[in-house]
XYZ file of C-alpha atoms in Angstrom:
416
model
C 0.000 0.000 0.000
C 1.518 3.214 -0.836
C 0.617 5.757 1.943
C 1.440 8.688 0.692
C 2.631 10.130 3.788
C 4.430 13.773 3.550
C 6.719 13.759 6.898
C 9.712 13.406 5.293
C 8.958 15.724 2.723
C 7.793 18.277 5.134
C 10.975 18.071 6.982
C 13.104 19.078 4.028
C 11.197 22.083 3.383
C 12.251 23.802 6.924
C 15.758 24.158 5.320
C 17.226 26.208 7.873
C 17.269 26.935 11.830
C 14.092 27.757 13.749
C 12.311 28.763 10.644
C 8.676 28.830 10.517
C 6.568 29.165 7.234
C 3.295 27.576 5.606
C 4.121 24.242 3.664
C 1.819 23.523 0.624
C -0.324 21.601 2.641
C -1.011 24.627 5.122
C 0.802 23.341 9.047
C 3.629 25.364 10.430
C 7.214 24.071 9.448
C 9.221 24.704 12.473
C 11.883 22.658 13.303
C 15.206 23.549 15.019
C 18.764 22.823 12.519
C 19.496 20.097 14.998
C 16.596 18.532 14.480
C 16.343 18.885 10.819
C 19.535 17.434 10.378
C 19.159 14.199 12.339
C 15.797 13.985 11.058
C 17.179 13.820 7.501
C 19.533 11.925 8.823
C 17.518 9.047 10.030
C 15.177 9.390 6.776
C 18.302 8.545 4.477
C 18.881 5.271 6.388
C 15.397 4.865 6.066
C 15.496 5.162 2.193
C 18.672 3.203 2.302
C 17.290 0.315 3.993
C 19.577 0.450 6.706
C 16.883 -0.479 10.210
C 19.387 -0.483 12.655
C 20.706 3.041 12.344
C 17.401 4.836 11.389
C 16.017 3.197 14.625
C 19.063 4.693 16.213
C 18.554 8.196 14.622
C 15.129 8.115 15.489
C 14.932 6.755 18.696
C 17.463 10.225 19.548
C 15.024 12.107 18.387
C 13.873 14.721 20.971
C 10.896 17.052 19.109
C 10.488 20.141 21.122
C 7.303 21.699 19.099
C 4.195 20.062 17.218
C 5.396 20.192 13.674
C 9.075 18.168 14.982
C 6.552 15.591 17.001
C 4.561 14.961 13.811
C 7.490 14.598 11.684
C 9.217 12.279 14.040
C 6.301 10.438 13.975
C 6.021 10.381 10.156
C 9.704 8.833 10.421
C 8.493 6.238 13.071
C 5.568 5.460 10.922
C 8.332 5.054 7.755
C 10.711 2.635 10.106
C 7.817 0.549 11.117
C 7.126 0.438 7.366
C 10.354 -0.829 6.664
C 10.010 -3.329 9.023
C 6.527 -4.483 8.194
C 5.189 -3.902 11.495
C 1.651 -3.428 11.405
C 1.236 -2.569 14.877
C 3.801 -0.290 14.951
C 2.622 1.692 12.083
C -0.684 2.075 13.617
C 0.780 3.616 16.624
C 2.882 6.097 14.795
C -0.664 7.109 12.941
C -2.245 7.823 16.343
C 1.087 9.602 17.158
C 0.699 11.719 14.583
C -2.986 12.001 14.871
C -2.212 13.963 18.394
C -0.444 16.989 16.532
C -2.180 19.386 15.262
C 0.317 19.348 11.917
C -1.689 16.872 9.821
C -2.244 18.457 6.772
C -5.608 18.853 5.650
C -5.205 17.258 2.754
C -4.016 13.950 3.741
C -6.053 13.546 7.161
C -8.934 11.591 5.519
C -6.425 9.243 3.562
C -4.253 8.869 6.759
C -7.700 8.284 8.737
C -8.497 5.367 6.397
C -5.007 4.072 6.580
C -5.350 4.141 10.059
C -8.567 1.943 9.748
C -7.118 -0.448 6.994
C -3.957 -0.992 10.017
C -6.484 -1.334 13.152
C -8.143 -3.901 10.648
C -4.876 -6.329 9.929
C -3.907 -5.807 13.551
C -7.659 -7.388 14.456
C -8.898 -4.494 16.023
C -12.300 -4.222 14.015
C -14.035 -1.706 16.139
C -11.635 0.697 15.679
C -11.269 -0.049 11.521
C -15.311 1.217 11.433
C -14.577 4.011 13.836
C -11.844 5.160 11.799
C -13.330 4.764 8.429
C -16.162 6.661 10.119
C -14.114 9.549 10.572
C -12.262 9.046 7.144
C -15.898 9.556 5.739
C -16.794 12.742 7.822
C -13.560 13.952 6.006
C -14.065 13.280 2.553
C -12.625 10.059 2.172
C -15.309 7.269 0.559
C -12.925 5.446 -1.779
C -14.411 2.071 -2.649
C -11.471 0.783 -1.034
C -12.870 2.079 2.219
C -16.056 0.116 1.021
C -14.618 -2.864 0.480
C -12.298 -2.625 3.518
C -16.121 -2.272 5.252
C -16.857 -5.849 3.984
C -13.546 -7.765 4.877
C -14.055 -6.080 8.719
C -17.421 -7.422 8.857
C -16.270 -10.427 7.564
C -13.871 -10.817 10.053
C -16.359 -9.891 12.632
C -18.513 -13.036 11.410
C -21.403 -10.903 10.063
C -21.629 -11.824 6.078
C -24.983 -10.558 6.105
C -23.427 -7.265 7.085
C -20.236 -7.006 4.718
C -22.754 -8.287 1.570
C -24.231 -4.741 1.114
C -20.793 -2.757 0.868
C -19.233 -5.822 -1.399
C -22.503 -5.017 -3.939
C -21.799 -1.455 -3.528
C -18.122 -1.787 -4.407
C -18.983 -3.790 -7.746
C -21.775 -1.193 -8.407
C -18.933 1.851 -7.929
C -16.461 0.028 -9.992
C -18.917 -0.593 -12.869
C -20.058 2.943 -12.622
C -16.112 4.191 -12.773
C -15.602 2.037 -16.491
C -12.637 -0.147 -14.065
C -12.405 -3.351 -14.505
C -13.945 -5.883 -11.308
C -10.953 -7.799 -9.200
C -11.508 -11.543 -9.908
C -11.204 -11.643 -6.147
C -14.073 -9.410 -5.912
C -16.547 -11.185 -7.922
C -15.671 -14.470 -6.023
C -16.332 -12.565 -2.562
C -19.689 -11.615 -3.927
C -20.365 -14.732 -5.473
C -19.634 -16.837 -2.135
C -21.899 -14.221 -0.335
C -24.450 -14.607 -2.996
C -23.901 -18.321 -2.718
C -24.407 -18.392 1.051
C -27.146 -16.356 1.369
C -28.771 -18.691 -1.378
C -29.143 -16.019 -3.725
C -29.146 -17.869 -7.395
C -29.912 -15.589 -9.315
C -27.151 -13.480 -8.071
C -24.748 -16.205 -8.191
C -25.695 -16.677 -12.337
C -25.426 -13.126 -12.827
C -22.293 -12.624 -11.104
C -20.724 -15.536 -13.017
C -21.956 -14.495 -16.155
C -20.290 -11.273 -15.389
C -17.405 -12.738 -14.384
C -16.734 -14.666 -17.311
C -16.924 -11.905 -19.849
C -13.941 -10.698 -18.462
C -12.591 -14.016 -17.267
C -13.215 -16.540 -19.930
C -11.127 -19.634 -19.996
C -12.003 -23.131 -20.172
C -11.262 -23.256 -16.273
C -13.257 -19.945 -15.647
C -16.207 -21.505 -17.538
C -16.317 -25.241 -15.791
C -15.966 -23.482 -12.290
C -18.733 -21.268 -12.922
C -20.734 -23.815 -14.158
C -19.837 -26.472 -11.651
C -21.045 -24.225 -8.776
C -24.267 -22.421 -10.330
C -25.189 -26.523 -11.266
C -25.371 -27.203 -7.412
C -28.307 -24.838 -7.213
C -31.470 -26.132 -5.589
C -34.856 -27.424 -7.557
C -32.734 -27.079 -10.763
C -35.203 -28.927 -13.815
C -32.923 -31.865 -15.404
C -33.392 -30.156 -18.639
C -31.836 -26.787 -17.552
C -28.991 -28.859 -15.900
C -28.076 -30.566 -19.361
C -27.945 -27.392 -21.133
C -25.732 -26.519 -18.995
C -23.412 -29.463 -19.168
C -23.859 -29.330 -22.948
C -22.691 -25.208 -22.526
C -19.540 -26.737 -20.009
C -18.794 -29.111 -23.142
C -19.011 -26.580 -25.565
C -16.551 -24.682 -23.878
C -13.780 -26.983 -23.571
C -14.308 -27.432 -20.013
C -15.044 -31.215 -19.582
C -12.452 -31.948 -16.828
C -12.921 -34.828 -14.951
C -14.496 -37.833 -14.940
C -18.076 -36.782 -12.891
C -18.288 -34.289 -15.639
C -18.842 -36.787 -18.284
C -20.633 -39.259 -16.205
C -23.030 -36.746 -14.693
C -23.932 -35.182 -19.126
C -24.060 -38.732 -19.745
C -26.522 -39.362 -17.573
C -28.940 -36.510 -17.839
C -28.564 -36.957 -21.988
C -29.965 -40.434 -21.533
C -32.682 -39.031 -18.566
C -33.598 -36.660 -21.197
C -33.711 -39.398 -23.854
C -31.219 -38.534 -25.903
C -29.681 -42.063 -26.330
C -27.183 -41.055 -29.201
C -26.156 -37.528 -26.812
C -25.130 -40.262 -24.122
C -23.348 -42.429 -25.701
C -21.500 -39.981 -27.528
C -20.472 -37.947 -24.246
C -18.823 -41.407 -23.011
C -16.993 -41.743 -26.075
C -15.856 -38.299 -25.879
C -14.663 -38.707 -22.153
C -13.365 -42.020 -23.347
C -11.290 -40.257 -25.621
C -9.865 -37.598 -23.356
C -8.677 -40.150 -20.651
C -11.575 -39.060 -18.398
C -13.379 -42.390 -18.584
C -12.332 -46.179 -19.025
C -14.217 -48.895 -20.833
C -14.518 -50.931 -16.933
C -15.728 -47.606 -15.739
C -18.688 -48.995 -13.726
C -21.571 -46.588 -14.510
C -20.620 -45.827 -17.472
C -19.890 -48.991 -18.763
C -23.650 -49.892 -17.785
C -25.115 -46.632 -19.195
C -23.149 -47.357 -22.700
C -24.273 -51.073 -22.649
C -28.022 -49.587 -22.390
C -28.157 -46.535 -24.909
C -26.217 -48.372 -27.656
C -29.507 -49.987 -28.844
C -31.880 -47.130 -27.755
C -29.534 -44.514 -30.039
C -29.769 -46.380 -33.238
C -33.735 -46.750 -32.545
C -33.673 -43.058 -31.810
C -32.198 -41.845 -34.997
C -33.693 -44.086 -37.012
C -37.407 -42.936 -35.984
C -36.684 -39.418 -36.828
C -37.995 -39.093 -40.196
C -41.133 -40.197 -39.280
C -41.398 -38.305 -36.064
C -40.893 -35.246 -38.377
C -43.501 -35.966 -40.501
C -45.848 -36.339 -37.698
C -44.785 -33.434 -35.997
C -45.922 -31.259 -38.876
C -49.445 -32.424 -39.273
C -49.511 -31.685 -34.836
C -52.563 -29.840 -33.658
C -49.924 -28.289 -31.494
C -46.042 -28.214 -30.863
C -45.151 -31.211 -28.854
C -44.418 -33.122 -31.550
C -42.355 -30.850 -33.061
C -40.508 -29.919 -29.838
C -39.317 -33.488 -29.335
C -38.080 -33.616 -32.552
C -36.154 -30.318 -32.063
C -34.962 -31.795 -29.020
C -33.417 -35.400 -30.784
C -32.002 -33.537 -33.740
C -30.556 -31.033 -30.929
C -29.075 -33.893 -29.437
C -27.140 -35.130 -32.377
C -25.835 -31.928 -33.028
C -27.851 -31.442 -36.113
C -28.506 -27.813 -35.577
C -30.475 -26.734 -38.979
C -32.566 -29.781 -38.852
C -33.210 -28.460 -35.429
C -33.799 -24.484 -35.804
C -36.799 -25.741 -37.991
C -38.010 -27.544 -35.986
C -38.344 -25.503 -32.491
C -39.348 -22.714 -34.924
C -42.522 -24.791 -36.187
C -43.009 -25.692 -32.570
C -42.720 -22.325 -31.395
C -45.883 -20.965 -34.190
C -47.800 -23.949 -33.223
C -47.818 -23.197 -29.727
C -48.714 -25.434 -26.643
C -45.089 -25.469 -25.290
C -42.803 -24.478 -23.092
C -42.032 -21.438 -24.846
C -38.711 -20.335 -22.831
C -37.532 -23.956 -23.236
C -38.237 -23.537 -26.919
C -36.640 -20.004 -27.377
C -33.465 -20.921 -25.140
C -33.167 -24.063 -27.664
C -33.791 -22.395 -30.466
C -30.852 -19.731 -29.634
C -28.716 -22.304 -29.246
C -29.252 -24.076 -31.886
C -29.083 -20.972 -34.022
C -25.328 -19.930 -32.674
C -24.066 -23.382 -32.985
C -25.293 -23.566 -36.827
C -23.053 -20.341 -37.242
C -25.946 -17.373 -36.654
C -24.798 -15.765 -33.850
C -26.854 -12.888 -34.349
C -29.896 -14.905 -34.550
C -28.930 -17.406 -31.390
C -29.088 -14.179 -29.712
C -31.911 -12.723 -30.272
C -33.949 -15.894 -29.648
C -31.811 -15.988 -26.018
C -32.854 -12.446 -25.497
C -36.879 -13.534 -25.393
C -36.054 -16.576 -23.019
C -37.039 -15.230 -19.285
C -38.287 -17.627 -16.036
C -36.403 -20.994 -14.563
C -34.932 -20.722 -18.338
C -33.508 -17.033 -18.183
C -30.158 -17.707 -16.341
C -29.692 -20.844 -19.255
C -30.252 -18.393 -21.685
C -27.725 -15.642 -20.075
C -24.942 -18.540 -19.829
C -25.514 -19.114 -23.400
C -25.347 -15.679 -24.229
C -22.148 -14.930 -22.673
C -20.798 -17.998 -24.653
C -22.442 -16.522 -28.410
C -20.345 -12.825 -27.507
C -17.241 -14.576 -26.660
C -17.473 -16.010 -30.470
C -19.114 -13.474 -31.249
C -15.547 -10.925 -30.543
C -13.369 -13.950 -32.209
C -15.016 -14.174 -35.630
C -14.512 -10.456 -35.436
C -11.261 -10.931 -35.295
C -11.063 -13.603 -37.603
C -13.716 -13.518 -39.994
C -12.348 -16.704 -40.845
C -13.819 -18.182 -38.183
C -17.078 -19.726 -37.004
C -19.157 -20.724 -34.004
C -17.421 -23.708 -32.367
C -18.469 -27.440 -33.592
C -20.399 -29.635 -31.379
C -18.626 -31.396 -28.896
């Protein structure tokens, strides 16, 4: 932390004996030539590095007015620096805090340094108190607001420090900075605790358009998934979304897709997802569960693509768009996008469906057959249990969205 502290410059202003005039900063300079010159004195061992002899320099120190008391405290506050001695800092602060030779100007930084030490040396109380006073003064930096959060953190009162961690990410927003990863995870472990999901989705979502590795996409995912009363359906768009990005990493990811593909019926989905973990080293052919969940769906997938055609042609004779919405749903599942855009779309002007299932689908579907545009404006109608699905997804379509733009070249990432 750089503290800004102006004792040292202060003391080379009063350049020669008994002299008193305003510094910049408005306190009297008045120190005697004895003073000034072991003052300076202990400062250069200070900048030099050398501990023993500033302590010695300082430790002679013998201020006989209010300006040489503040600066000797400015050089005690410097030593203790040196010597990464929290406490000792923050009793140089209060030192200095008893002269009246503060200037102005830095008294409400000082005040919140003062909090930020009384906060690492566990005395909480005090942190608020001084923060409080940094505040009356001017000083409301969203460090101070943060600094709130960690105290009350510390004090064992999340629901407390919650508030001032959303008002930090509101401030930073508002200033165009970009968000500390570390700050999004506080919020999103508050969010978490407090049971807050739709804070936790937003905050990921947020955090991975900044943050938006393979790793950074299966964490977020991974957590949001252990959200209560999730529907199976939402969870395996998610998975599919995890896969999609790369992010398959262990071998309960690609048992846990496998097995909501094949709750979901999507027998071919399934058995792919073990070949692909099969493939990456994740899974084994003696793999227990999935050995038994490939030995099932084999049979099932073949019947599943073969009965498509006809399922089709039914679909599009449907008083309404059940029909058709399976079908969307199979040819989703083998990754035949364009086969499947038509078909949520007939579903969708038929009606009698789950509309936001339909919509967040259809985006999909859309992006991954190379309209990125269009997956997006279909995710932009999806709202309900479906909505936070839909944002996920979204964040995904910019993200490939930025890269064809910088290689037009490029397209929308194949199925996985």
């Amino acid at each position: 932390m750089n503290y800004g502290f102006l004792a040292a410059a202060a003391l080379m202003a009063a350049g020669t004996p008994a002299m008193a005039k305003k510094a910049p900063a408005g306190p009297v300079v008045q120190m005697s030539e004895s003073f000034r010159t072991a003052a300076q004195a202990a400062d250069a061992a200070i900048k030099a590095g050398d501990a023993a002899s500033a302590q010695a320099r300082i430790a002679g120190l013998m201020p006989s007015s209010d300006f040489e008391a503040y600066v000797a405290a400015g050089l005690r506050f410097e030593m203790a620096v040196l010597k990464r001695d929290f406490q000792a800092q923050r009793v140089a602060l209060t030192d200095m805090f008893k002269t009246s030779s503060v200037p102005k100007k830095d008294a409400p930084r000082l005040r919140y340094v003062a909090g930020y030490l009384s906060y690492v040396v566990g005395n909480y109380d005090d942190a608020l108190a001084q923060l409080d006073y940094a505040k009356t003064l001017g000083y409301d930096g969203i460090d101070a607001t943060m600094l709130r959060a960690d105290i009350y953190l510390r004090k064992n009162k999340p629901k407390d420090a919650r508030p001032y961690v959303q008002e930090a990410l509101a401030r930073q927003r508002a200033s165009g900075q970009p968000i500390p990863a570390a700050w999004y995870d506080r919020a999103i472990s508050m969010a978490y605790a407090a049971g807050d999901w739709q804070e936790v989705g937003s905050l990921y979502r947020e955090r991975l358009t900044k943050y938006e590795s393979a790793g950074e996409w299966r964490s977020g995912l991974v957590n949001y998934l252990t959200a209560p009363g999730m529907e199976s359906q939402v969870q395996l768009d998610l998975y599919r979304l995890q896969a999609a990005n790369g992010a398959m990493a262990s071998e309960r990811d690609y048992q846990a897709y496998a097995q909501f593909a094949e709750k979901a019926g999507n027998y071919a989905e399934a058995k792919a997802i073990i070949e692909a973990g099969r493939a990456a080293g994740k899974l084994t052919a003696t793999q227990a569960t999935t050995a038994s969940l490939m030995k099932s769906v084999t049979p099932k997938a073949a019947k599943q693509i073969a009965a498509l055609p006809a399922a089709a042609k039914k679909a599009a004779s449907a008083k309404d768009g059940t029909a058709a919405l399976a079908v969307a749903d199979d040819y989703f599942s083998l990754s035949q996008f364009p086969q499947a855009v038509e078909q949520y779309r007939l579903a969708l002007s038929k009606g009698g469906i789950d509309q936001n299932r339909a919509n967040t689908r259809l985006g999909i579907a859309l992006a991954r057959s190379g309209d990125l545009a269009g997956g997006k404006a279909a995710l932009a109608q999806v709202n309900g249990n479906w909505a936070n699905v839909a944002g996920f997804w979204s964040v995904w379509i910019d993200q490939q969205s930025r890269k064809v733009a910088q290689n037009p070249a490029a397209a929308a990432s194949p199925a996985s």
